[in-house]
Short mmCIF file of C-alpha atoms (C1' of nucleotides) in Angstrom, two decimals:
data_model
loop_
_atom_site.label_atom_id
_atom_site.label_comp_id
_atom_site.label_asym_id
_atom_site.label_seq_id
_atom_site.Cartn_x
_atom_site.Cartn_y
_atom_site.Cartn_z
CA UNK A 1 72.61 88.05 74.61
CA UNK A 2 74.19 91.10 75.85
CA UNK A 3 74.87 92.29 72.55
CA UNK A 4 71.08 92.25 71.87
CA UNK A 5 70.65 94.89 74.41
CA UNK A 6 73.71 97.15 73.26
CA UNK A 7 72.55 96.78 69.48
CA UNK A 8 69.36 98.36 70.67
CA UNK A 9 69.42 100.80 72.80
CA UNK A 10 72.33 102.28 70.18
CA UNK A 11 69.39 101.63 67.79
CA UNK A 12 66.78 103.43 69.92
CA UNK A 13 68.97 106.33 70.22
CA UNK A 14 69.41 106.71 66.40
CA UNK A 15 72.91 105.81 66.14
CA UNK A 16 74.68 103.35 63.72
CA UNK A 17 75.90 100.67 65.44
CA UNK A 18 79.48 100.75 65.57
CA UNK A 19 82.85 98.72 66.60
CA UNK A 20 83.79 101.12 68.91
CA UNK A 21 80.25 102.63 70.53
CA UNK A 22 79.57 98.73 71.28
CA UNK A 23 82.62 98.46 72.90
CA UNK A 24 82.84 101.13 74.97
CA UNK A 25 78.88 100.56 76.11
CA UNK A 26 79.83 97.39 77.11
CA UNK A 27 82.92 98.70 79.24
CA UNK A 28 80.05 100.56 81.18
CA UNK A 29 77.23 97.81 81.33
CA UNK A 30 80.26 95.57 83.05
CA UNK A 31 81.69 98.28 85.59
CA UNK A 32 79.41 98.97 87.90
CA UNK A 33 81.01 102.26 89.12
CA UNK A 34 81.75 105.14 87.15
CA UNK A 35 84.54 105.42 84.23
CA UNK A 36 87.02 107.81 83.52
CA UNK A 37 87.78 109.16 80.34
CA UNK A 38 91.18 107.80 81.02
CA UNK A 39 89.52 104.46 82.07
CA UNK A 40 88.80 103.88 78.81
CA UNK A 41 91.09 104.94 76.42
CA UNK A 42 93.34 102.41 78.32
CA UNK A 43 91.12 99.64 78.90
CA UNK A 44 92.55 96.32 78.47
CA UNK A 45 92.68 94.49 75.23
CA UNK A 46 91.58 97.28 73.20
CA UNK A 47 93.06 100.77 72.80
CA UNK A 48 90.82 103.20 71.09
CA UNK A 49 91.70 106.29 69.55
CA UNK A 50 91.47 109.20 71.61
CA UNK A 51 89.32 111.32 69.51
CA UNK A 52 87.18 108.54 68.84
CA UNK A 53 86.74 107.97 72.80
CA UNK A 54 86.09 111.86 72.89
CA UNK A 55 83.77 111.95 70.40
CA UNK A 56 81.59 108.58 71.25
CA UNK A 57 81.47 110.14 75.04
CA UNK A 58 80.06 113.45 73.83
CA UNK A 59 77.66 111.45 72.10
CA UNK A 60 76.43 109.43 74.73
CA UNK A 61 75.88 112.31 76.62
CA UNK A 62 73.93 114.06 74.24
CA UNK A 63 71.77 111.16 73.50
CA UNK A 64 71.48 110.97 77.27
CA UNK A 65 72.46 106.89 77.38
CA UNK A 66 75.22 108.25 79.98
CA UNK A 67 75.92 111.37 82.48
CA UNK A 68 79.04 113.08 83.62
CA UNK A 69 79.95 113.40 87.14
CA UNK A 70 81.30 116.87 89.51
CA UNK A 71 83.85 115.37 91.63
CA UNK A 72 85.98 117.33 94.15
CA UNK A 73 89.01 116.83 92.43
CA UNK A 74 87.94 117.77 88.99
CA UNK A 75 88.50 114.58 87.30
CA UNK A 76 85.81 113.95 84.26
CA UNK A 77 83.66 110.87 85.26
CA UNK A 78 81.03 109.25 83.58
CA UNK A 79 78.52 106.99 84.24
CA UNK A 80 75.48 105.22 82.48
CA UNK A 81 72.17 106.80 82.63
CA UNK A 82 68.66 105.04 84.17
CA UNK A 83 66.06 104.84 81.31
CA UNK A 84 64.61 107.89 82.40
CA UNK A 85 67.13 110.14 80.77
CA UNK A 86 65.91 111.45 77.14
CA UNK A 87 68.15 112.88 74.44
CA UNK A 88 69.97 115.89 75.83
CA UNK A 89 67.77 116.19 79.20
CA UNK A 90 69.21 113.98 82.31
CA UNK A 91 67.23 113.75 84.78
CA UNK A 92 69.94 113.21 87.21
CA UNK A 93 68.22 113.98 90.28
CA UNK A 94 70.47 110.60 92.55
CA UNK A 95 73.21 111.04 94.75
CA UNK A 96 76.67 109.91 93.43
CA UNK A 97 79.15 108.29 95.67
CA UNK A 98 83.10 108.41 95.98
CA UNK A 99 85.02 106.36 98.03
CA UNK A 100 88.04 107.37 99.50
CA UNK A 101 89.74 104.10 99.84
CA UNK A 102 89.58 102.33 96.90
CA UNK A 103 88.44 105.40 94.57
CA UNK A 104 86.06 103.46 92.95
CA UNK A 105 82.41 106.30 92.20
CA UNK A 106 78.73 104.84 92.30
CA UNK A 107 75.58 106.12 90.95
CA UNK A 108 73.29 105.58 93.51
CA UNK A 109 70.14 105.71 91.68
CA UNK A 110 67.94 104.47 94.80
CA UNK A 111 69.54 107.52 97.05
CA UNK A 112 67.03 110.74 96.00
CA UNK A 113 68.67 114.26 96.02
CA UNK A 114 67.11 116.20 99.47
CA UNK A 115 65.84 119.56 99.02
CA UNK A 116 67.66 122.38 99.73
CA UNK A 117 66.48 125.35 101.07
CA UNK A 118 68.00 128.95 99.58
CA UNK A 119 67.71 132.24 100.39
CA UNK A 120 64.62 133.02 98.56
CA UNK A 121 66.34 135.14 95.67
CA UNK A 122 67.60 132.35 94.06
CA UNK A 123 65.83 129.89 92.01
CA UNK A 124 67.40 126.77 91.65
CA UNK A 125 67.08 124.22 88.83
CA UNK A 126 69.40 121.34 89.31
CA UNK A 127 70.86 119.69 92.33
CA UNK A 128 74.32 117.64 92.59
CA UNK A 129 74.96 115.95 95.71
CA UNK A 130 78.81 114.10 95.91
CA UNK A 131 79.37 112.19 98.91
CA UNK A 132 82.39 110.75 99.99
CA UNK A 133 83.54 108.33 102.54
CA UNK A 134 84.24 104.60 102.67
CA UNK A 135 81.83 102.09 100.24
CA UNK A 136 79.88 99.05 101.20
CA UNK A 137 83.37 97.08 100.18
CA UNK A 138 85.92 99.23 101.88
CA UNK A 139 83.97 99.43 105.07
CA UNK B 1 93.68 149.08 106.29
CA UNK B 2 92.69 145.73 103.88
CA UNK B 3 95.87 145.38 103.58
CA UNK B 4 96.65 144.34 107.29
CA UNK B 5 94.34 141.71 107.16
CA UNK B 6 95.89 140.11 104.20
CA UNK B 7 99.33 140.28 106.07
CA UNK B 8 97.94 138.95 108.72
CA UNK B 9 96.36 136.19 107.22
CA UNK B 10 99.30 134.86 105.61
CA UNK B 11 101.19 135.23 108.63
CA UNK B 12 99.01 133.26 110.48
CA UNK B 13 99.02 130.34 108.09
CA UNK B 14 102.78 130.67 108.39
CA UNK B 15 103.18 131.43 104.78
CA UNK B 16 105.97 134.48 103.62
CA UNK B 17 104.42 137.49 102.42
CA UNK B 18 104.78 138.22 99.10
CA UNK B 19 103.34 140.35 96.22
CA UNK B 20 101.71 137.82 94.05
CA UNK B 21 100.09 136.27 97.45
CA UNK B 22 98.92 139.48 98.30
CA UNK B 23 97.62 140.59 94.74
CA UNK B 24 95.86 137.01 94.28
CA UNK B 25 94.17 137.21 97.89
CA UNK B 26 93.18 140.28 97.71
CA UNK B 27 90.94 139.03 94.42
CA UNK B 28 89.44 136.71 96.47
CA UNK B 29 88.42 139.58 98.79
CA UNK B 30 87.35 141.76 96.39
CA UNK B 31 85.17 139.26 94.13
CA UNK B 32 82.04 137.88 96.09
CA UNK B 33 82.16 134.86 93.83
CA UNK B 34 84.57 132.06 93.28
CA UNK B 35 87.41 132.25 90.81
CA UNK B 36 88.89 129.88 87.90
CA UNK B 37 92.17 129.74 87.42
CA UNK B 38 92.37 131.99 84.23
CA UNK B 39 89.94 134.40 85.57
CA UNK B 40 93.10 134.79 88.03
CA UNK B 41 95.88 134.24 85.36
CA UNK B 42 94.25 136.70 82.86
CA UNK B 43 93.12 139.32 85.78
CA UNK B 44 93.30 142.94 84.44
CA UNK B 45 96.51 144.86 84.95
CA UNK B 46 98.10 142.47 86.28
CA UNK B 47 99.55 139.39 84.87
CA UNK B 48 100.56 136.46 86.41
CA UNK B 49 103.28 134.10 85.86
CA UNK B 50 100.79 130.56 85.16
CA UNK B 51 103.08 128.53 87.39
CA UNK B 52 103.12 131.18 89.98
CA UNK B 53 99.27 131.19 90.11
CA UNK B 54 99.29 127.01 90.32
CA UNK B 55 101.76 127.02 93.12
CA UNK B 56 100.22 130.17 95.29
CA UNK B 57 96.43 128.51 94.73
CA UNK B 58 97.76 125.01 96.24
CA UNK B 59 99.50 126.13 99.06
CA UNK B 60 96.24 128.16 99.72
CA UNK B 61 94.14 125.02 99.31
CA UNK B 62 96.24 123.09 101.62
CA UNK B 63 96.62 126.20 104.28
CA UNK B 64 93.23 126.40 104.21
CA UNK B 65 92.51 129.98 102.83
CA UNK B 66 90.71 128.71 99.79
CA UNK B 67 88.78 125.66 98.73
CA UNK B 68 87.96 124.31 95.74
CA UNK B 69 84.13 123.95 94.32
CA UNK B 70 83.26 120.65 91.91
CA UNK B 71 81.28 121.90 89.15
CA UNK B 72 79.82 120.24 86.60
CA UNK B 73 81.37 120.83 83.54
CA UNK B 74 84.86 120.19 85.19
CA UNK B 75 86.01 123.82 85.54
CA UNK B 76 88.35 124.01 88.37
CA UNK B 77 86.86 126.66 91.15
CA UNK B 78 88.43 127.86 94.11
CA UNK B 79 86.92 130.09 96.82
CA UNK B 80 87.41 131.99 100.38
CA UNK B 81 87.01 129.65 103.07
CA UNK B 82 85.38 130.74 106.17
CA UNK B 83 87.52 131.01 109.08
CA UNK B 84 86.60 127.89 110.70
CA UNK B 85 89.05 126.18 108.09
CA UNK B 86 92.46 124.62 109.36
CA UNK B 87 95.47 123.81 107.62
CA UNK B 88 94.50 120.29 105.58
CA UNK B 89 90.84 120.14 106.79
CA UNK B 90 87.84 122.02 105.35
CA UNK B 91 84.82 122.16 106.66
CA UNK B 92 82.88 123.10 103.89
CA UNK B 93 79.86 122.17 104.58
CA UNK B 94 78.09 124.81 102.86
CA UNK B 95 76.35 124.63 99.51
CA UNK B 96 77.62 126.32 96.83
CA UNK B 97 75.44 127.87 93.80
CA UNK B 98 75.88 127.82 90.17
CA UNK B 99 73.91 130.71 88.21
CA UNK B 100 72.67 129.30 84.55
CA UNK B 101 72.87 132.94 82.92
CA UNK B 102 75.74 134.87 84.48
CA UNK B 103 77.75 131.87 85.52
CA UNK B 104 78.93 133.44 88.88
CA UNK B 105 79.17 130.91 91.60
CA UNK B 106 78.54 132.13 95.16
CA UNK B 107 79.29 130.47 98.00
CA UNK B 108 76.08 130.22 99.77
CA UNK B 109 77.81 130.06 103.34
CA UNK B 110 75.02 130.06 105.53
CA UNK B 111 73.00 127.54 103.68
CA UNK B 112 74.18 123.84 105.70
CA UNK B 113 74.49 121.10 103.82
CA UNK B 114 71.33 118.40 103.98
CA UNK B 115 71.42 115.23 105.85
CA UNK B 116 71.57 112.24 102.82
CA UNK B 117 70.36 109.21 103.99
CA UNK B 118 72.85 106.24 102.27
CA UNK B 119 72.39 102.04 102.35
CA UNK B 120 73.55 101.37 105.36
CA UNK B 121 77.20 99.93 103.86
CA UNK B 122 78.34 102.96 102.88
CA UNK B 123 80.13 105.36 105.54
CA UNK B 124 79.95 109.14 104.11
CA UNK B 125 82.39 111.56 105.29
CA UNK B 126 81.73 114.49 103.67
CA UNK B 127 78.74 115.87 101.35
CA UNK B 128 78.99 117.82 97.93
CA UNK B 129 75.90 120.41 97.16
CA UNK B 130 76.19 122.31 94.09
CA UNK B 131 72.84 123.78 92.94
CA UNK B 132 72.30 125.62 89.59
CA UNK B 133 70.00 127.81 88.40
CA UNK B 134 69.21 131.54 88.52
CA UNK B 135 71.36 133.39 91.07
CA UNK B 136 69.28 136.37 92.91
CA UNK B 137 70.94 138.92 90.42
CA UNK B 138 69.53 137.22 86.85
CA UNK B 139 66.17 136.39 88.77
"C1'" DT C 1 73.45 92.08 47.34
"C1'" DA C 2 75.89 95.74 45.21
"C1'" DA C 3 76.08 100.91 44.81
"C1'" DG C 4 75.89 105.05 46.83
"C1'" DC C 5 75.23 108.06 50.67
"C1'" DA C 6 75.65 109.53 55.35
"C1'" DG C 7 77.71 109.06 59.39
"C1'" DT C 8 82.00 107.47 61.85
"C1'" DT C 9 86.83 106.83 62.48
"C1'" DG C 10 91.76 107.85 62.88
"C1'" DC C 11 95.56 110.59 61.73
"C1'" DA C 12 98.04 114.89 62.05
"C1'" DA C 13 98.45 119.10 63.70
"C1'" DC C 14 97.22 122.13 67.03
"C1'" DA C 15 95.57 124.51 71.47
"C1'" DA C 16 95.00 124.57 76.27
"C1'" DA C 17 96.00 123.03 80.90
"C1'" DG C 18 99.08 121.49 84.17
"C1'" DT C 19 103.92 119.94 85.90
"C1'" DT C 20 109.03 119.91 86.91
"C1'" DG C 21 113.88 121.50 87.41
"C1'" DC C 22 116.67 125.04 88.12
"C1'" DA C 23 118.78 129.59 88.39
"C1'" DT C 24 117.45 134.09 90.08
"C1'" DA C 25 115.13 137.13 93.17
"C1'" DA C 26 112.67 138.23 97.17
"C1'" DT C 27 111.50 137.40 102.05
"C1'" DT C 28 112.71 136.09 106.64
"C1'" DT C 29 115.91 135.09 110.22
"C1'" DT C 30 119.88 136.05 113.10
"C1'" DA D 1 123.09 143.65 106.72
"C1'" DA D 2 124.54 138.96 105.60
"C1'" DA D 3 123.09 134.27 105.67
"C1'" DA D 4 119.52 131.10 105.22
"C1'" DT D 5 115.25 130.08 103.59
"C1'" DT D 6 111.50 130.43 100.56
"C1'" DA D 7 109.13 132.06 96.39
"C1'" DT D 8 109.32 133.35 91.59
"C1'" DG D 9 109.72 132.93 86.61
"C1'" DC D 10 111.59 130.87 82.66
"C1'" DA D 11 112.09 126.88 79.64
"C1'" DA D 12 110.97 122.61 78.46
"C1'" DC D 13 107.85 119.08 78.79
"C1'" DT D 14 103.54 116.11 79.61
"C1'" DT D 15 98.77 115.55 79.57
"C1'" DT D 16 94.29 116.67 78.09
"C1'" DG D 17 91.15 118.21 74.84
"C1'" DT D 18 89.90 120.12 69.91
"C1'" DT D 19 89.58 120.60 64.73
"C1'" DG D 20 89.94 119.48 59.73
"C1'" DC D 21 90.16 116.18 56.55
"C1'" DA D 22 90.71 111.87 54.02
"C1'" DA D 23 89.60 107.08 54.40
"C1'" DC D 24 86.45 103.83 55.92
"C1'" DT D 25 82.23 101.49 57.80
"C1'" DG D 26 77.56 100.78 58.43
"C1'" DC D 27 73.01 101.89 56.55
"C1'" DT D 28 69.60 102.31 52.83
"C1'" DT D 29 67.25 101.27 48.59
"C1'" DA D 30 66.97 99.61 44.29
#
DNA sequence: TAAGCAGTTGCAACAAAGTTGCATAATTTT
DNA sequence: AAAATTATGCAACTTTGTTGCAACTGCTTA
């Protein structure tokens, strides 16, 4: 079932299917917020090597199946990518979402990044918006 | 002359004055953009002790002198806060700017922050911008 | 389906970033 | 100017991230 899904879109991206790149996928397709680096070299059950977790992050990035996260207090997050991403370009372009009760960051893909207006000297490329306050489950 | 306001300043957050507190704010002052923590460690002829630099830049962050900027590859940034800043509570609702080629980040003070519009279950509090791009030098 | 190749993993060793306790030194208070 | 308070700097440590290399796994093709 699920597997079908990780199998190929590891497939689609060109990468060997793997013990590990399965299993950490699947961490993300089952969380819906975002993950920590930290998140997942401690996940339950399994314990992966910390390089490994390094390297198959990196990775991901590249191949643009996930996307890291700015938050305010500098903690790494990542978070899976809408199909729209392509191999090292993200388009990125939603709003991501920390709450401040239970800590827990969401993509949310529906929210569309507002324009910004600079002074006219500068010529900006990419937008982050973070927002934080309390989530639809904290409220 | 500079150097009264920097007295002053720390006075008025209640804060001793000292020589690395003086040497590190006056950085600040002199640098239009923000600063990492080794640009400040490293900082030509002077040299800072590393824990000295963590402690002064977190008692700044928590006076409210400085604040810190997410950026997206996880470097920790810390910049001048305008005045309107109180101990514990930034408002720092400004969007901050991220240049591609020279990697400065300014503080773009007097650009506000965008309304976001969320799903209605989610309460925001406060609201991220960091733009990148070319900065109006590199233009 | 077995052999060989390329890509992936995990270990060890290291480098960088950040923290803590404590004795010393500097500021502030009286 | 001495006492009290606060800040500094060292040492030792923890956490986080990186690199090289040998062993291994998944992929290809014959």
């Amino acid at each position: 079932m699920e597997n079908e899904a990780i199998n190929d879109l590891l497939k689609r991206n060109q990468l060997s299917v793997t013990d590990s790149r399965k299993k950490i996928l699947d961490l993300f397709l089952k969380n819906s917020g975002a993950l920590a680096h930290s998140d997942i070299e401690k996940k339950a059950g399994e314990r992966f090597d910390r390089v490994t977790v390094y390297r198959t992050l990196q990775t991901f990035v590249e191949k643009g199946i996930i996307h890291t996260i700015p938050t305010a207090d500098n903690a790494v997050l990542y978070a899976l990518c809408k199909d729209e991403c392509s191999s090292g370009h993200h388009y990125d372009n939603h709003v991501h979402f920390v709450c401040d009760n239970c800590n827990v960051t969401y993509c949310l893909d529906e929210v569309v990044t507002p324009e910004v207006k600079l002074p006219k000297a500068f010529k900006p490329k990419v937008i982050e918006v973070v927002v934080s306050g309390l989530c639809e489950n904290c409220n």
